[in-house]
mmCIF file of C-alpha atoms in Angstrom:
data_model
loop_
_atom_site.group_PDB
_atom_site.id
_atom_site.type_symbol
_atom_site.label_atom_id
_atom_site.label_comp_id
_atom_site.label_asym_id
_atom_site.label_seq_id
_atom_site.Cartn_x
_atom_site.Cartn_y
_atom_site.Cartn_z
ATOM 1 C CA MET A 9 70.350 141.008 196.962
ATOM 2 C CA ASN A 10 72.357 141.606 193.787
ATOM 3 C CA GLY A 11 75.539 143.662 193.631
ATOM 4 C CA ASN A 12 73.812 146.838 192.427
ATOM 5 C CA ASP A 13 71.190 146.731 195.164
ATOM 6 C CA LYS A 14 73.897 146.137 197.744
ATOM 7 C CA ARG A 15 75.865 149.152 196.520
ATOM 8 C CA LYS A 16 72.735 151.324 196.673
ATOM 9 C CA LYS A 17 72.006 150.175 200.212
ATOM 10 C CA LEU A 18 75.585 150.917 201.292
ATOM 11 C CA LYS A 19 75.521 154.338 199.629
ATOM 12 C CA LYS A 20 72.249 155.241 201.328
ATOM 13 C CA GLN A 21 73.702 154.213 204.684
ATOM 14 C CA ASP A 22 76.908 156.173 204.002
ATOM 15 C CA ILE A 23 74.811 159.299 203.399
ATOM 16 C CA LEU A 24 72.779 158.678 206.543
ATOM 17 C CA ASP A 25 75.921 158.161 208.635
ATOM 18 C CA ALA A 26 77.462 161.350 207.249
ATOM 19 C CA ALA A 27 74.265 163.286 207.943
ATOM 20 C CA THR A 28 74.157 161.964 211.509
ATOM 21 C CA ALA A 29 77.709 163.145 212.171
ATOM 22 C CA CYS A 30 77.084 166.573 210.616
ATOM 23 C CA PHE A 31 73.772 167.220 212.366
ATOM 24 C CA MET A 32 75.010 166.005 215.733
ATOM 25 C CA GLU A 33 78.071 168.244 215.627
ATOM 26 C CA ASN A 34 76.888 171.316 213.744
ATOM 27 C CA GLY A 35 73.119 171.281 214.179
ATOM 28 C CA TYR A 36 70.339 171.234 211.613
ATOM 29 C CA LYS A 37 70.418 174.881 210.516
ATOM 30 C CA LYS A 38 74.171 175.122 210.014
ATOM 31 C CA THR A 39 74.427 171.852 208.102
ATOM 32 C CA SER A 40 73.845 172.071 204.356
ATOM 33 C CA VAL A 41 73.103 169.295 201.892
ATOM 34 C CA ALA A 42 76.467 170.119 200.324
ATOM 35 C CA ASP A 43 78.179 169.508 203.691
ATOM 36 C CA ILE A 44 76.542 166.103 203.999
ATOM 37 C CA ALA A 45 77.329 165.111 200.417
ATOM 38 C CA LYS A 46 80.967 166.074 200.939
ATOM 39 C CA ALA A 47 81.193 164.106 204.197
ATOM 40 C CA ALA A 48 79.607 161.099 202.461
ATOM 41 C CA LYS A 49 82.067 161.432 199.528
ATOM 42 C CA SER A 50 79.099 161.753 197.241
ATOM 43 C CA SER A 51 77.388 164.346 195.073
ATOM 44 C CA GLN A 52 74.262 166.285 195.934
ATOM 45 C CA VAL A 53 72.572 164.704 192.909
ATOM 46 C CA THR A 54 73.259 161.237 194.328
ATOM 47 C CA LEU A 55 72.076 162.298 197.780
ATOM 48 C CA TYR A 56 68.722 163.471 196.384
ATOM 49 C CA LYS A 57 68.209 160.058 194.767
ATOM 50 C CA TYR A 58 67.864 158.616 198.259
ATOM 51 C CA TYR A 59 66.447 161.515 200.274
ATOM 52 C CA GLU A 60 63.965 164.061 198.939
ATOM 53 C CA SER A 61 65.151 166.976 201.076
ATOM 54 C CA LYS A 62 67.292 168.041 203.980
ATOM 55 C CA VAL A 63 64.362 167.650 206.380
ATOM 56 C CA ASP A 64 63.659 164.162 204.981
ATOM 57 C CA LEU A 65 67.281 163.221 205.660
ATOM 58 C CA ALA A 66 67.243 164.703 209.155
ATOM 59 C CA ARG A 67 64.021 162.801 209.856
ATOM 60 C CA ALA A 68 65.735 159.588 208.750
ATOM 61 C CA VAL A 69 68.548 160.334 211.212
ATOM 62 C CA VAL A 70 66.078 160.746 214.080
ATOM 63 C CA MET A 71 64.238 157.593 213.018
ATOM 64 C CA GLU A 72 67.471 155.606 213.022
ATOM 65 C CA MET A 73 68.316 156.982 216.463
ATOM 66 C CA VAL A 74 64.939 155.789 217.784
ATOM 67 C CA VAL A 75 65.051 152.348 216.143
ATOM 68 C CA GLY A 76 68.778 151.862 216.729
ATOM 69 C CA GLY A 77 68.516 153.048 220.315
ATOM 70 C CA TYR A 78 65.810 150.537 221.179
ATOM 71 C CA ALA A 79 67.727 147.796 219.356
ATOM 72 C CA GLN A 80 70.882 148.585 221.351
ATOM 73 C CA TYR A 81 69.043 148.634 224.672
ATOM 74 C CA ASP A 82 67.262 145.408 223.757
ATOM 75 C CA LYS A 83 70.635 143.811 223.063
ATOM 76 C CA GLN A 84 71.855 144.972 226.469
ATOM 77 C CA LEU A 85 68.831 143.355 228.112
ATOM 78 C CA ASP A 86 69.702 140.070 226.376
ATOM 79 C CA ASP A 87 73.216 140.038 227.871
ATOM 80 C CA SER A 88 72.987 137.157 230.341
ATOM 81 C CA SER A 89 76.449 137.887 231.743
ATOM 82 C CA LYS A 90 75.247 141.040 233.508
ATOM 83 C CA SER A 91 72.832 141.668 236.336
ATOM 84 C CA PHE A 92 69.722 143.776 235.804
ATOM 85 C CA MET A 93 71.252 146.665 237.751
ATOM 86 C CA ASP A 94 74.414 146.535 235.629
ATOM 87 C CA LYS A 95 72.258 146.688 232.500
ATOM 88 C CA MET A 96 70.343 149.645 233.909
ATOM 89 C CA GLN A 97 73.603 151.426 234.671
ATOM 90 C CA ASP A 98 74.872 150.800 231.135
ATOM 91 C CA MET A 99 71.658 152.177 229.646
ATOM 92 C CA MET A 100 71.820 155.267 231.837
ATOM 93 C CA VAL A 101 75.418 155.956 230.798
ATOM 94 C CA ASP A 102 74.578 155.427 227.118
ATOM 95 C CA SER A 103 71.549 157.744 227.335
ATOM 96 C CA VAL A 104 73.607 160.546 228.829
ATOM 97 C CA ASP A 105 76.450 160.043 226.329
ATOM 98 C CA ILE A 106 74.043 160.291 223.404
ATOM 99 C CA SER A 107 72.455 163.439 224.807
ATOM 100 C CA ASP A 108 75.841 165.044 225.411
ATOM 101 C CA ASN A 109 76.790 164.496 221.760
ATOM 102 C CA ILE A 110 73.692 166.100 220.251
ATOM 103 C CA SER A 111 74.062 169.767 219.329
ATOM 104 C CA ASN A 112 71.375 171.978 220.841
ATOM 105 C CA ASP A 113 70.138 172.961 217.395
ATOM 106 C CA PHE A 114 69.648 169.371 216.275
ATOM 107 C CA PHE A 115 68.037 168.608 219.618
ATOM 108 C CA LYS A 116 65.506 171.317 218.732
ATOM 109 C CA PHE A 117 64.882 169.599 215.396
ATOM 110 C CA MET A 118 64.322 166.315 217.219
ATOM 111 C CA VAL A 119 61.830 167.908 219.600
ATOM 112 C CA ASP A 120 60.009 169.523 216.670
ATOM 113 C CA GLU A 121 59.993 166.165 214.877
ATOM 114 C CA PHE A 122 58.423 164.369 217.828
ATOM 115 C CA GLN A 123 55.878 167.163 218.118
ATOM 116 C CA GLY A 124 54.986 166.871 214.431
ATOM 117 C CA ARG A 125 56.045 170.448 213.717
ATOM 118 C CA ASN A 126 58.125 169.412 210.707
ATOM 119 C CA GLY A 127 55.058 168.157 208.849
ATOM 120 C CA ASP A 128 55.263 164.451 209.698
ATOM 121 C CA THR A 129 54.485 162.161 212.648
ATOM 122 C CA LYS A 130 56.288 158.967 211.553
ATOM 123 C CA VAL A 131 58.967 159.295 214.239
ATOM 124 C CA MET A 132 56.508 159.530 217.118
ATOM 125 C CA HIS A 133 54.453 156.649 215.702
ATOM 126 C CA LYS A 134 57.571 154.471 215.464
ATOM 127 C CA TYR A 135 58.564 155.382 218.997
ATOM 128 C CA ASN A 136 55.111 154.470 220.288
ATOM 129 C CA ASN A 137 55.150 151.177 218.388
ATOM 130 C CA LEU A 138 58.461 150.137 219.940
ATOM 131 C CA LYS A 139 58.210 151.390 223.486
ATOM 132 C CA PHE A 140 55.796 148.922 225.122
ATOM 133 C CA GLY A 141 57.604 145.746 224.075
ATOM 134 C CA PHE A 142 60.949 147.041 225.291
ATOM 135 C CA TRP A 143 59.747 148.426 228.611
ATOM 136 C CA LYS A 144 57.696 145.323 229.388
ATOM 137 C CA LYS A 145 60.805 143.219 228.774
ATOM 138 C CA LEU A 146 62.833 145.490 231.050
ATOM 139 C CA LEU A 147 60.228 145.429 233.804
ATOM 140 C CA ASP A 148 59.820 141.643 233.608
ATOM 141 C CA GLN A 149 63.587 141.171 233.956
ATOM 142 C CA GLY A 150 63.700 143.564 236.884
ATOM 143 C CA ARG A 151 60.885 141.753 238.639
ATOM 144 C CA ALA A 152 62.516 138.368 237.993
ATOM 145 C CA GLU A 153 65.662 139.589 239.796
ATOM 146 C CA ASN A 154 63.600 141.213 242.586
ATOM 147 C CA VAL A 155 64.909 144.646 241.658
ATOM 148 C CA VAL A 156 61.732 146.204 240.281
ATOM 149 C CA SER A 157 58.918 146.255 242.793
ATOM 150 C CA LYS A 158 56.043 143.939 241.911
ATOM 151 C CA ASP A 159 53.797 146.821 242.969
ATOM 152 C CA ILE A 160 54.876 148.665 239.801
ATOM 153 C CA SER A 161 52.474 147.550 237.052
ATOM 154 C CA ASP A 162 53.246 147.696 233.332
ATOM 155 C CA SER A 163 50.454 150.230 232.883
ATOM 156 C CA GLY A 164 51.713 152.404 235.724
ATOM 157 C CA ALA A 165 55.248 152.328 234.356
ATOM 158 C CA MET A 166 54.000 153.322 230.881
ATOM 159 C CA ILE A 167 52.120 156.288 232.329
ATOM 160 C CA TYR A 168 55.305 157.309 234.165
ATOM 161 C CA LEU A 169 57.339 157.004 230.952
ATOM 162 C CA ASP A 170 54.780 158.964 228.949
ATOM 163 C CA MET A 171 54.700 161.757 231.518
ATOM 164 C CA TYR A 172 58.458 162.162 231.086
ATOM 165 C CA VAL A 173 58.414 161.995 227.297
ATOM 166 C CA ASP A 174 55.222 163.964 226.716
ATOM 167 C CA TYR A 175 56.587 166.933 228.644
ATOM 168 C CA VAL A 176 58.885 167.576 225.695
ATOM 169 C CA MET A 177 57.327 165.658 222.827
ATOM 170 C CA ARG A 178 53.618 166.501 222.866
ATOM 171 C CA PRO A 179 52.460 168.819 220.042
ATOM 172 C CA ASP A 180 51.952 171.748 222.426
ATOM 173 C CA GLY A 181 55.093 170.844 224.309
ATOM 174 C CA VAL A 182 57.785 172.907 225.930
ATOM 175 C CA ALA A 183 59.584 175.758 224.254
ATOM 176 C CA PHE A 184 63.064 175.186 222.876
ATOM 177 C CA GLU A 185 64.691 177.029 225.797
ATOM 178 C CA LYS A 186 63.081 174.676 228.320
ATOM 179 C CA ALA A 187 63.932 171.640 226.209
ATOM 180 C CA VAL A 188 67.598 172.649 226.152
ATOM 181 C CA GLU A 189 67.468 173.255 229.900
ATOM 182 C CA MET A 190 66.185 169.691 230.316
ATOM 183 C CA LYS A 191 69.063 168.469 228.168
ATOM 184 C CA LYS A 192 71.503 170.131 230.573
ATOM 185 C CA HIS A 193 70.026 168.020 233.375
ATOM 186 C CA GLU A 194 69.863 164.799 231.373
ATOM 187 C CA LYS A 195 72.033 162.847 233.802
ATOM 188 C CA GLU A 196 69.823 163.754 236.749
ATOM 189 C CA LEU A 197 66.606 163.079 234.842
ATOM 190 C CA VAL A 198 67.791 159.703 233.564
ATOM 191 C CA HIS A 199 68.814 158.783 237.106
ATOM 192 C CA LEU A 200 65.421 159.828 238.483
ATOM 193 C CA PHE A 201 63.578 158.031 235.708
ATOM 194 C CA PHE A 202 65.340 154.675 235.956
ATOM 195 C CA TYR A 203 65.373 154.557 239.718
ATOM 196 C CA GLY A 204 61.754 155.671 239.754
ATOM 197 C CA ILE A 205 60.950 152.619 237.612
ATOM 198 C CA ILE A 206 62.595 150.408 240.248
ATOM 199 C CA GLY A 207 60.062 151.707 242.746
ATOM 200 C CA LYS A 208 62.030 150.941 245.881
#
């Protein structure tokens, strides 16, 4: 990668990082392209060279959260210094922390994005492409340490996961008010989900 390409890559990431911070704190509706450009120490003209629109940029934020989230959890699973239960606890804490830091308005955008209501289904497709490999790895580790019941099959666990996710993310999914209510109970739901996976 030459110097110019490297600078472009860094600038694009700077814009994405700035957008993430703005959307997470202020929500999608209250965040303008001008706000993001200012936070990225860039111009709106430069921003539009990398992202076609505000919704395109917000979609990129959600996509990075999905890809980055799985990458982070995968890294936690690879930590040989911790037990499976310690890793599970870390993932539960991280999940709740992330949820707590998302403004309700941007959470609505995320739900709409997963439901395809923003005119694109790339985020849901990426999520579906990543989920099986990660959860199989998690289940295999749990079984190897005799934490996850061997009676819990990969297929059964995937159905359980999809029931949880589809409640919010399916195209005819829950209304925003119910989605926000779920967000309020994120800690409880994450606890129920992970310990349900254990199956003991």
